[in-house]
Amino acid sequence: MHKNLLVFITLLWSISANFPAFSQSDTNPDPLQYADLADLSVNAPIIAKITVKQAIKVDPERAPDAPQGTQRHYIVATTNALIRGQGGIPETIRYVIDLPLNERGRAPKIKKKTFIIFARNLLASNGDIQLAAPDAQIDWTPARDQRVRSLVREVVARNAPPAVVRIGNAFHVPGTIIGEGETQIFMETNSGDPVSITVLSREGQKKIWAVSLSEIVDEAARAPVRNTLLWYRLACFLPRSLPEESLTSDSATDANQARRDYDLVVQDLGNCPRSRPAKYRIQ
């Protein structure tokens, strides 16, 4: 085996420990949900469309940490298009992946096949990269390409919604008329940028709620559209019920109203379907 190849594989041993196999195919047309692609995209500084030139088997003794039922491969690929990545990446890139073995003990043949990869740059100068997750090499299709590019545009936008860490505080303020009032829920984010939810109750009207991404509540703010980055930040990470320690209402009645309004928000957001294993996700 080439000396440089051995050096690269050795380098990746320490960072690919317990690297589970990824699923090469699925009987469903596209098992990956919006949240699956979002999980991969927001945590990958490099996203590219690539074609595999070589898939070189790594001797099992040189891959002692490869999960059972997999075969470690050293991949040499051609970059077809860079979807995300400041500074770009070389035309030829290299990485390691564990491919699942079939009932005959054989790994899928991926040479000359096209994929979308989500990765980190280990050695930018020579194209050696690390996949951002064990399953961060997905089959390329025109539809997936479009979905990933659309998602990346949201992620890198100047006003992109930040990741929600926890609920900061929440309270309900009753109005002057019985049945009216306003509940405000403030989130803490990883960037420190503000995110808040306002739920308005008006007599004889259906409750409405909206999300604001500024210190001042925007009157034009609306509830997020499903399968957008803002929806993902909320639907996939907010707790299912309002944490008691977040409540700052002055009375038990107001606190109960804040809980009910939060439940309404969670119900309207809906569930966050995913098909990737939870252990693959990087929060």
Coordinates of N, CA and C in Angstrom, one line a residue, residues 10-218:
T10 N -4.0 6.2 8.8 CA -3.6 6.3 10.2 C -4.1 7.6 10.8
L11 N -4.0 8.7 10.1 CA -4.5 9.9 10.6 C -6.0 9.9 11.0
L12 N -6.8 9.2 10.2 CA -8.2 9.1 10.4 C -8.6 8.1 11.4
W13 N -7.7 7.2 11.8 CA -8.1 6.2 12.8 C -8.7 6.9 14.1
S14 N -8.0 7.9 14.5 CA -8.4 8.6 15.8 C -9.7 9.4 15.7
I15 N -10.1 9.8 14.5 CA -11.3 10.6 14.4 C -12.4 9.8 13.8
S16 N -12.2 8.6 13.4 CA -13.3 7.8 12.8 C -13.6 6.6 13.7
A17 N -13.2 6.6 14.9 CA -13.5 5.5 15.8 C -15.0 5.3 16.0
N18 N -15.4 4.0 16.0 CA -16.8 3.7 16.1 C -17.6 4.3 14.9
F19 N -17.1 4.3 13.7 CA -17.7 4.9 12.6 C -18.7 3.9 12.0
P20 N -20.0 4.1 12.2 CA -20.9 3.1 11.7 C -21.1 3.2 10.2
A21 N -21.7 2.1 9.7 CA -21.9 2.1 8.2 C -23.0 3.0 7.8
F22 N -23.0 3.5 6.6 CA -24.1 4.3 6.0 C -24.9 3.4 5.1
S23 N -26.1 3.8 4.9 CA -27.0 3.0 4.0 C -26.9 3.4 2.6
Q24 N -26.5 2.5 1.8 CA -26.2 2.9 0.4 C -27.5 3.0 -0.4
S25 N -28.6 2.3 -0.1 CA -29.8 2.4 -0.8 C -31.0 2.2 0.1
D26 N -32.2 2.5 -0.5 CA -33.4 2.3 0.3 C -34.5 2.0 -0.7
T27 N -35.5 1.2 -0.2 CA -36.6 0.9 -1.2 C -37.5 2.1 -1.4
N28 N -37.5 3.1 -0.5 CA -38.3 4.2 -0.6 C -37.7 5.2 -1.7
P29 N -38.5 6.0 -2.4 CA -37.9 6.9 -3.4 C -36.9 7.8 -2.8
D30 N -37.2 8.4 -1.6 CA -36.2 9.2 -0.9 C -36.5 9.2 0.6
P31 N -35.7 8.4 1.3 CA -36.0 8.2 2.7 C -35.6 9.5 3.5
L32 N -34.7 10.3 3.0 CA -34.2 11.5 3.7 C -35.3 12.6 3.8
Q33 N -35.6 12.9 5.0 CA -36.5 14.0 5.3 C -35.8 15.4 5.2
Y34 N -36.6 16.4 5.3 CA -36.0 17.8 5.3 C -35.0 17.9 6.5
A35 N -35.5 17.4 7.7 CA -34.7 17.5 8.9 C -33.4 16.7 8.8
D36 N -33.4 15.6 8.1 CA -32.2 14.8 7.8 C -31.1 15.6 7.1
L37 N -31.6 16.2 6.0 CA -30.7 17.1 5.2 C -30.2 18.3 5.9
A38 N -31.1 18.9 6.7 CA -30.8 20.0 7.5 C -29.7 19.7 8.6
D39 N -29.9 18.5 9.3 CA -28.9 18.1 10.2 C -27.5 18.0 9.6
L40 N -27.5 17.4 8.4 CA -26.2 17.3 7.7 C -25.6 18.6 7.2
S41 N -26.5 19.5 6.7 CA -26.1 20.7 6.1 C -25.6 21.8 7.0
V42 N -26.3 21.9 8.2 CA -25.9 23.0 9.1 C -24.6 22.7 9.8
N43 N -24.2 21.5 9.8 CA -22.9 21.1 10.5 C -21.8 20.7 9.6
A44 N -22.0 21.0 8.3 CA -20.9 20.6 7.4 C -20.4 21.9 6.7
P45 N -19.2 22.3 7.0 CA -18.6 23.5 6.3 C -18.3 23.2 4.8
I46 N -18.3 21.9 4.4 CA -18.0 21.6 3.0 C -19.1 20.6 2.5
I47 N -19.8 21.0 1.5 CA -20.8 20.2 0.8 C -20.5 20.2 -0.7
A48 N -20.4 19.0 -1.2 CA -20.0 19.0 -2.6 C -20.7 17.8 -3.4
K49 N -20.8 17.9 -4.6 CA -21.2 16.8 -5.5 C -19.9 16.2 -6.0
I50 N -19.8 14.9 -5.9 CA -18.6 14.3 -6.3 C -18.8 13.0 -7.0
T51 N -17.9 12.5 -7.8 CA -17.9 11.2 -8.4 C -16.7 10.4 -7.9
V52 N -17.0 9.2 -7.5 CA -15.9 8.3 -7.0 C -15.0 7.8 -8.1
K53 N -13.7 8.0 -8.0 CA -12.8 7.5 -9.0 C -12.2 6.2 -8.5
Q54 N -11.9 6.1 -7.2 CA -11.4 4.8 -6.7 C -12.0 4.6 -5.3
A55 N -12.3 3.3 -5.1 CA -12.7 2.9 -3.7 C -11.8 1.7 -3.3
I56 N -10.8 2.1 -2.6 CA -9.7 1.1 -2.2 C -10.0 0.5 -0.9
K57 N -10.1 -0.8 -0.8 CA -10.3 -1.6 0.4 C -9.1 -1.4 1.3
V58 N -9.5 -1.1 2.6 CA -8.4 -1.0 3.6 C -8.3 -2.4 4.3
D59 N -7.1 -2.9 4.5 CA -6.9 -4.2 5.2 C -7.6 -4.1 6.5
P60 N -8.4 -5.2 6.9 CA -9.0 -5.1 8.2 C -8.1 -4.9 9.4
E61 N -6.9 -5.4 9.3 CA -6.0 -5.2 10.4 C -5.6 -3.7 10.6
R62 N -5.7 -2.9 9.5 CA -5.4 -1.5 9.5 C -6.7 -0.7 9.9
A63 N -7.8 -1.4 10.1 CA -9.0 -0.7 10.5 C -9.7 -1.4 11.6
P64 N -9.0 -1.5 12.8 CA -9.6 -2.3 13.9 C -10.9 -1.7 14.5
D65 N -11.1 -0.4 14.2 CA -12.3 0.2 14.8 C -13.5 0.2 13.8
A66 N -13.3 -0.4 12.6 CA -14.4 -0.4 11.7 C -15.6 -1.3 12.3
P67 N -16.8 -0.8 12.2 CA -18.0 -1.5 12.8 C -18.1 -2.9 12.2
Q68 N -18.6 -3.8 13.0 CA -18.8 -5.2 12.5 C -19.8 -5.1 11.3
G69 N -19.5 -5.9 10.3 CA -20.4 -6.0 9.1 C -20.1 -4.9 8.1
T70 N -19.0 -4.2 8.2 CA -18.6 -3.2 7.3 C -17.2 -3.4 6.8
Q71 N -16.9 -2.7 5.7 CA -15.5 -2.8 5.1 C -15.1 -1.3 4.9
R72 N -14.0 -1.0 5.5 CA -13.5 0.4 5.4 C -12.8 0.6 4.0
H73 N -13.2 1.7 3.4 CA -12.6 2.0 2.1 C -12.0 3.4 2.1
Y74 N -10.9 3.5 1.3 CA -10.3 4.8 1.1 C -10.8 5.3 -0.3
I75 N -11.4 6.5 -0.2 CA -12.1 7.0 -1.4 C -11.3 8.1 -2.1
V76 N -11.1 8.0 -3.4 CA -10.5 9.1 -4.2 C -11.6 9.5 -5.1
A77 N -12.0 10.8 -5.0 CA -13.1 11.3 -5.8 C -12.8 12.6 -6.5
T78 N -13.6 12.8 -7.6 CA -13.5 14.1 -8.3 C -14.6 15.0 -7.9
T79 N -14.2 16.2 -7.7 CA -15.2 17.2 -7.3 C -15.9 17.7 -8.5
N80 N -17.3 17.5 -8.6 CA -18.0 18.0 -9.7 C -18.6 19.4 -9.5
A81 N -19.0 19.7 -8.3 CA -19.5 21.0 -7.9 C -19.4 21.2 -6.4
L82 N -19.0 22.4 -6.1 CA -19.0 22.8 -4.6 C -20.3 23.5 -4.3
I83 N -21.0 22.9 -3.4 CA -22.3 23.5 -3.0 C -22.2 24.4 -1.8
R84 N -21.3 24.1 -0.9 CA -20.9 25.0 0.2 C -19.5 24.8 0.6
G85 N -18.8 25.9 0.9 CA -17.4 25.8 1.3 C -16.6 27.0 0.9
Q86 N -16.2 27.8 1.9 CA -15.4 29.0 1.6 C -14.0 28.5 1.2
G87 N -13.4 29.2 0.2 CA -12.1 28.9 -0.2 C -12.0 27.7 -1.2
G88 N -13.1 27.0 -1.4 CA -13.2 25.9 -2.3 C -12.4 24.7 -1.9
I89 N -12.4 23.6 -2.7 CA -11.7 22.4 -2.4 C -11.1 22.0 -3.7
P90 N -10.0 21.1 -3.7 CA -9.3 20.7 -4.9 C -10.2 19.9 -5.8
E91 N -9.8 19.7 -7.0 CA -10.6 18.9 -7.9 C -10.6 17.4 -7.5
T92 N -9.5 16.9 -6.9 CA -9.4 15.6 -6.4 C -9.4 15.6 -4.8
I93 N -10.3 14.9 -4.2 CA -10.4 14.8 -2.8 C -10.3 13.3 -2.3
R94 N -10.0 13.1 -1.1 CA -9.8 11.8 -0.5 C -10.5 11.7 0.9
Y95 N -11.1 10.6 1.2 CA -11.7 10.4 2.5 C -11.9 8.9 2.8
V96 N -12.2 8.6 4.0 CA -12.4 7.2 4.4 C -13.9 7.0 4.8
I97 N -14.4 5.9 4.4 CA -15.8 5.6 4.8 C -16.0 4.1 5.0
D98 N -16.9 3.7 5.9 CA -17.1 2.3 6.1 C -18.4 1.9 5.4
L99 N -18.3 1.0 4.5 CA -19.4 0.5 3.6 C -20.0 -0.8 4.2
P100 N -21.3 -0.9 4.2 CA -22.0 -2.1 4.8 C -21.8 -3.3 3.8
L101 N -21.6 -4.4 4.4 CA -21.4 -5.7 3.7 C -22.8 -6.4 3.5
N102 N -23.0 -7.0 2.3 CA -24.2 -7.7 2.1 C -24.1 -9.1 2.7
E103 N -25.1 -9.9 2.4 CA -25.1 -11.3 3.0 C -24.0 -12.1 2.4
R104 N -23.4 -11.7 1.3 CA -22.2 -12.4 0.8 C -20.9 -11.9 1.3
G105 N -21.0 -10.9 2.2 CA -19.8 -10.3 2.7 C -19.1 -9.3 1.8
R106 N -19.9 -8.7 0.9 CA -19.3 -7.8 -0.1 C -19.9 -6.4 0.1
A107 N -19.1 -5.4 -0.1 CA -19.5 -4.0 0.0 C -20.1 -3.6 -1.4
P108 N -20.9 -2.6 -1.4 CA -21.5 -2.1 -2.6 C -20.4 -1.5 -3.5
K109 N -20.6 -1.6 -4.8 CA -19.6 -1.0 -5.8 C -20.0 0.4 -6.0
I110 N -19.2 1.3 -5.6 CA -19.5 2.8 -5.7 C -18.6 3.5 -6.7
K111 N -17.7 2.8 -7.3 CA -16.8 3.4 -8.3 C -17.6 4.0 -9.5
K112 N -17.3 5.2 -9.8 CA -18.0 5.9 -10.9 C -19.3 6.4 -10.6
K113 N -19.8 6.2 -9.3 CA -21.1 6.7 -8.9 C -21.0 8.1 -8.3
T114 N -22.0 8.9 -8.4 CA -22.1 10.3 -8.0 C -22.8 10.4 -6.7
F115 N -22.2 11.2 -5.8 CA -22.8 11.4 -4.4 C -22.8 12.9 -4.1
I116 N -23.5 13.2 -3.0 CA -23.4 14.5 -2.3 C -22.7 14.1 -1.0
I117 N -21.6 14.8 -0.7 CA -20.9 14.6 0.6 C -21.0 15.8 1.4
F118 N -21.0 15.6 2.8 CA -21.0 16.6 3.8 C -19.8 16.4 4.6
A119 N -18.9 17.4 4.6 CA -17.6 17.1 5.2 C -16.9 18.2 5.9
R120 N -15.8 17.9 6.5 CA -14.9 18.9 7.1 C -13.5 18.8 6.3
N121 N -12.8 19.9 6.3 CA -11.5 19.9 5.7 C -10.4 19.6 6.7
L122 N -9.7 18.5 6.6 CA -8.6 18.1 7.5 C -7.3 18.8 7.0
L123 N -7.0 18.6 5.7 CA -5.8 19.1 5.1 C -6.2 19.8 3.8
A124 N -6.6 21.1 3.9 CA -7.2 21.7 2.7 C -6.2 21.7 1.5
S125 N -5.0 21.8 1.8 CA -4.0 21.9 0.7 C -3.9 20.7 -0.2
N126 N -4.2 19.5 0.3 CA -4.1 18.3 -0.5 C -5.4 17.6 -0.7
G127 N -6.5 18.1 -0.2 CA -7.8 17.5 -0.5 C -8.2 16.4 0.4
D128 N -7.5 16.1 1.5 CA -7.9 15.1 2.5 C -9.0 15.7 3.4
I129 N -10.1 15.0 3.4 CA -11.3 15.5 4.1 C -11.8 14.4 5.0
Q130 N -12.7 14.8 6.0 CA -13.4 13.9 6.8 C -14.9 14.1 6.7
L131 N -15.6 13.0 6.5 CA -17.1 13.1 6.4 C -17.6 13.7 7.7
A132 N -18.6 14.5 7.7 CA -19.2 15.2 8.9 C -20.0 14.2 9.7
A133 N -20.4 13.1 9.2 CA -21.1 12.0 9.9 C -20.9 10.7 9.2
P134 N -21.1 9.6 9.9 CA -20.9 8.3 9.2 C -21.7 8.1 8.0
D135 N -22.8 8.7 7.8 CA -23.7 8.5 6.7 C -23.7 9.8 5.8
A136 N -22.7 10.6 5.9 CA -22.6 11.9 5.2 C -22.2 11.8 3.7
Q137 N -22.3 10.6 3.1 CA -22.2 10.4 1.7 C -23.6 9.9 1.2
I138 N -24.3 10.7 0.5 CA -25.6 10.3 0.1 C -25.7 10.2 -1.4
D139 N -26.5 9.3 -2.0 CA -26.7 9.2 -3.4 C -27.1 10.6 -4.0
W140 N -26.5 11.0 -5.1 CA -26.9 12.2 -5.8 C -28.1 12.0 -6.7
T141 N -29.1 12.8 -6.6 CA -30.2 12.9 -7.5 C -30.5 14.4 -7.8
P142 N -31.1 14.7 -8.9 CA -31.4 16.1 -9.2 C -32.3 16.7 -8.1
A143 N -33.2 16.0 -7.6 CA -34.1 16.5 -6.6 C -33.4 16.8 -5.3
R144 N -32.5 15.8 -4.9 CA -31.7 16.1 -3.7 C -30.8 17.2 -3.8
D145 N -30.2 17.4 -5.0 CA -29.3 18.5 -5.3 C -30.0 19.8 -5.1
Q146 N -31.2 19.9 -5.6 CA -32.0 21.1 -5.5 C -32.4 21.4 -4.0
R147 N -32.8 20.3 -3.3 CA -33.2 20.5 -1.9 C -32.0 20.9 -1.0
V148 N -30.8 20.3 -1.3 CA -29.6 20.7 -0.5 C -29.2 22.1 -0.8
R149 N -29.2 22.5 -2.1 CA -28.8 23.9 -2.4 C -29.8 24.9 -1.8
S150 N -31.0 24.6 -1.9 CA -32.0 25.5 -1.3 C -31.8 25.7 0.2
L151 N -31.5 24.6 0.9 CA -31.3 24.6 2.3 C -30.0 25.3 2.7
V152 N -29.0 25.1 1.9 CA -27.7 25.8 2.1 C -27.9 27.3 1.9
R153 N -28.7 27.8 1.0 CA -28.9 29.2 0.8 C -29.5 29.8 2.1
E154 N -30.4 29.0 2.7 CA -31.0 29.5 4.0 C -30.0 29.5 5.1
V155 N -29.1 28.5 5.1 CA -28.1 28.4 6.2 C -27.1 29.6 6.2
V156 N -26.7 29.9 5.0 CA -25.6 30.9 4.9 C -26.2 32.4 4.7
A157 N -27.5 32.5 4.7 CA -28.1 33.8 4.6 C -27.7 34.7 5.7
R158 N -27.6 36.0 5.5 CA -27.2 37.0 6.5 C -28.2 36.9 7.7
N159 N -29.5 36.7 7.4 CA -30.5 36.7 8.5 C -31.0 35.3 8.8
A160 N -30.1 34.3 8.7 CA -30.5 33.0 8.9 C -30.8 32.8 10.4
P161 N -31.9 32.1 10.7 CA -32.3 31.8 12.1 C -31.3 31.0 12.8
P162 N -30.9 31.4 14.0 CA -29.8 30.7 14.8 C -30.4 29.4 15.4
A163 N -29.5 28.6 15.8 CA -29.9 27.4 16.5 C -30.4 27.7 17.9
V164 N -31.5 27.1 18.3 CA -32.1 27.3 19.6 C -31.5 26.4 20.6
V165 N -31.0 26.9 21.7 CA -30.4 26.1 22.8 C -31.4 25.7 23.8
R166 N -32.2 26.7 24.3 CA -33.2 26.4 25.3 C -34.2 27.5 25.3
I167 N -35.3 27.3 26.1 CA -36.3 28.4 26.3 C -35.7 29.3 27.4
G168 N -35.7 30.6 27.2 CA -35.2 31.5 28.2 C -36.3 31.8 29.2
N169 N -37.2 32.6 28.9 CA -38.4 32.8 29.8 C -39.6 33.0 29.0
A170 N -40.7 32.8 29.7 CA -42.0 32.8 29.0 C -43.1 33.4 30.0
F171 N -44.0 34.2 29.5 CA -45.0 34.8 30.4 C -46.2 35.2 29.6
H172 N -47.3 35.3 30.3 CA -48.6 35.7 29.7 C -49.0 37.0 30.3
V173 N -49.4 38.0 29.5 CA -50.0 39.2 30.0 C -51.4 39.3 29.6
P174 N -52.4 39.3 30.5 CA -53.8 39.4 30.1 C -54.1 40.8 29.6
G175 N -55.1 40.8 28.7 CA -55.6 42.1 28.2 C -56.6 42.7 29.1
T176 N -57.1 43.9 28.6 CA -58.1 44.6 29.4 C -59.5 43.9 29.3
I177 N -59.7 43.1 28.3 CA -61.0 42.4 28.1 C -60.7 40.9 28.4
I178 N -61.7 40.3 29.1 CA -61.5 38.9 29.4 C -61.4 38.1 28.1
G179 N -60.4 37.2 28.1 CA -60.2 36.3 27.0 C -59.1 36.9 26.0
E180 N -58.7 38.1 26.3 CA -57.7 38.7 25.4 C -56.3 38.6 26.2
G181 N -55.3 38.7 25.5 CA -54.0 38.7 26.1 C -52.8 38.3 25.2
E182 N -51.6 38.3 25.7 CA -50.5 38.1 24.9 C -49.5 37.2 25.6
T183 N -49.0 36.2 25.0 CA -48.0 35.3 25.6 C -46.7 35.5 24.8
Q184 N -45.6 35.7 25.5 CA -44.3 35.9 24.9 C -43.3 34.8 25.4
I185 N -42.6 34.2 24.4 CA -41.7 33.1 24.8 C -40.4 33.5 24.1
F186 N -39.3 33.6 25.0 CA -38.0 34.0 24.5 C -37.1 32.8 24.5
M187 N -36.3 32.7 23.4 CA -35.4 31.6 23.3 C -33.9 32.0 23.5
E188 N -33.1 31.2 24.0 CA -31.7 31.4 24.0 C -31.1 30.6 22.9
T189 N -30.1 31.3 22.2 CA -29.6 30.7 20.9 C -28.1 30.5 21.1
N190 N -27.5 29.7 20.2 CA -26.0 29.5 20.3 C -25.2 30.7 19.9
S191 N -25.8 31.6 19.1 CA -25.1 32.8 18.6 C -25.4 34.0 19.5
G192 N -26.4 33.9 20.4 CA -26.8 35.0 21.2 C -27.8 35.9 20.5
D193 N -28.2 35.6 19.2 CA -29.2 36.4 18.5 C -30.6 36.1 19.0
P194 N -31.4 37.1 19.0 CA -32.8 37.0 19.6 C -33.7 36.1 18.7
V195 N -34.5 35.3 19.4 CA -35.6 34.6 18.8 C -36.7 34.6 19.8
S196 N -37.9 35.0 19.4 CA -39.0 35.0 20.3 C -40.3 34.6 19.6
I197 N -41.2 34.1 20.3 CA -42.5 33.7 19.8 C -43.6 34.5 20.6
T198 N -44.5 35.1 19.8 CA -45.6 35.8 20.4 C -46.9 35.2 20.0
V199 N -47.8 34.9 21.0 CA -49.1 34.3 20.8 C -50.1 35.4 21.2
L200 N -51.0 35.8 20.3 CA -52.0 36.8 20.6 C -53.4 36.2 20.7
S201 N -54.1 36.6 21.7 CA -55.5 36.1 21.9 C -56.4 37.4 21.8
R202 N -57.4 37.3 20.9 CA -58.4 38.4 20.7 C -59.8 37.8 20.8
E203 N -60.7 38.5 21.5 CA -62.0 38.0 21.7 C -62.7 37.7 20.4
G204 N -63.3 36.5 20.3 CA -64.0 36.1 19.1 C -63.1 35.8 17.9
Q205 N -61.8 35.7 18.1 CA -60.9 35.5 17.0 C -60.0 34.2 17.3
K206 N -59.6 33.6 16.3 CA -58.7 32.5 16.4 C -57.3 33.0 16.9
K207 N -56.7 32.3 17.8 CA -55.3 32.7 18.2 C -54.4 32.7 17.1
I208 N -53.5 33.7 17.1 CA -52.4 33.7 16.1 C -51.1 33.8 16.8
W209 N -50.0 33.2 16.2 CA -48.7 33.3 16.7 C -47.7 33.6 15.6
A210 N -46.6 34.2 16.0 CA -45.5 34.5 15.1 C -44.2 34.4 15.7
V211 N -43.1 34.3 14.9 CA -41.8 34.3 15.4 C -41.0 35.5 14.9
S212 N -40.3 36.1 15.8 CA -39.5 37.3 15.6 C -38.0 37.0 15.7
L213 N -37.2 37.5 14.8 CA -35.7 37.3 14.9 C -35.0 38.6 15.2
S214 N -35.7 39.5 15.9 CA -35.1 40.8 16.3 C -35.5 41.1 17.7
E215 N -34.9 42.1 18.3 CA -35.2 42.6 19.6 C -36.6 43.1 19.7
I216 N -37.0 43.8 18.6 CA -38.4 44.3 18.5 C -39.3 43.4 17.8
V217 N -40.4 43.1 18.3 CA -41.3 42.2 17.7 C -41.8 42.8 16.4
D218 N -41.6 42.1 15.3 CA -42.0 42.6 14.0 C -43.5 42.3 13.7

